[in-house]
Steps between C-alpha positions, in 0.01 A plus 500: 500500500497487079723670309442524146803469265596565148374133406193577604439752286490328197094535449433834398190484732772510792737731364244760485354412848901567606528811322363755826759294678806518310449872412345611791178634420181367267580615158304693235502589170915388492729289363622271705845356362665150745880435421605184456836360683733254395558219509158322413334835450268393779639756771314871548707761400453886431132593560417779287156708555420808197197701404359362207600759215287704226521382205766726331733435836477076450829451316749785720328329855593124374845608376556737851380166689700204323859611608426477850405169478797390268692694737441257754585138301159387470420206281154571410169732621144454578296805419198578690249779353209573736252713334289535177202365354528268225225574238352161332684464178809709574848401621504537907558815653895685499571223225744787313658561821580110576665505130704778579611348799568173346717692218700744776594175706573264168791801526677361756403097494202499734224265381150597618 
């Protein structure tokens, strides 16, 4: 029997192959947000699953999500958006949303 661990996660190829597994179910169109655990950083902490937002509801999701991750003494997050199209010559898809998430977890000290 394998198990896979936090270490192995590292490649982004096999964190998103985990995701179904550590959330429970094959995500879509969501944002996907990994804790981070002391003391290397390299343990799995809070899993967080949301809705991708609208547009106009970016900045209140990202500040409603970053507390609950502060609130469990996380030193850094992995965010995982599943959905979107990018268009050739435009940033990727939900790039607004990643910089509001970025800013609302700056707030309390969690890198992304």
């Amino acid at each position: 029997m394998t198990t896979t661990t936090t270490a192995d996660l590292r490649n982004p190829a096999q964190l998103l192959a985990a995701l179904p597994y550590l959330i429970g179910f094959r995500p879509a169109k969501s944002a996907v947000l990994l804790g981070h655990r002391a003391p290397g950083g390299d343990r799995t902490g809070l899993v967080l699953r949301a809705d991708i937002p609208r547009r106009e509801d970016r900045a209140r999701q990202a500040r409603a999500l970053a507390p609950r991750l502060a609130a469990g003494r996380h030193t850094g997050v992995t965010v995982a958006l599943i959905g979107g199209r990018r268009r050739s010559g435009s940033p990727p898809p939900h790039a607004g949303f990643v910089k509001h998430l970025k800013t609302a977890l700056a707030e309390y000290g969690l890198p992304v």
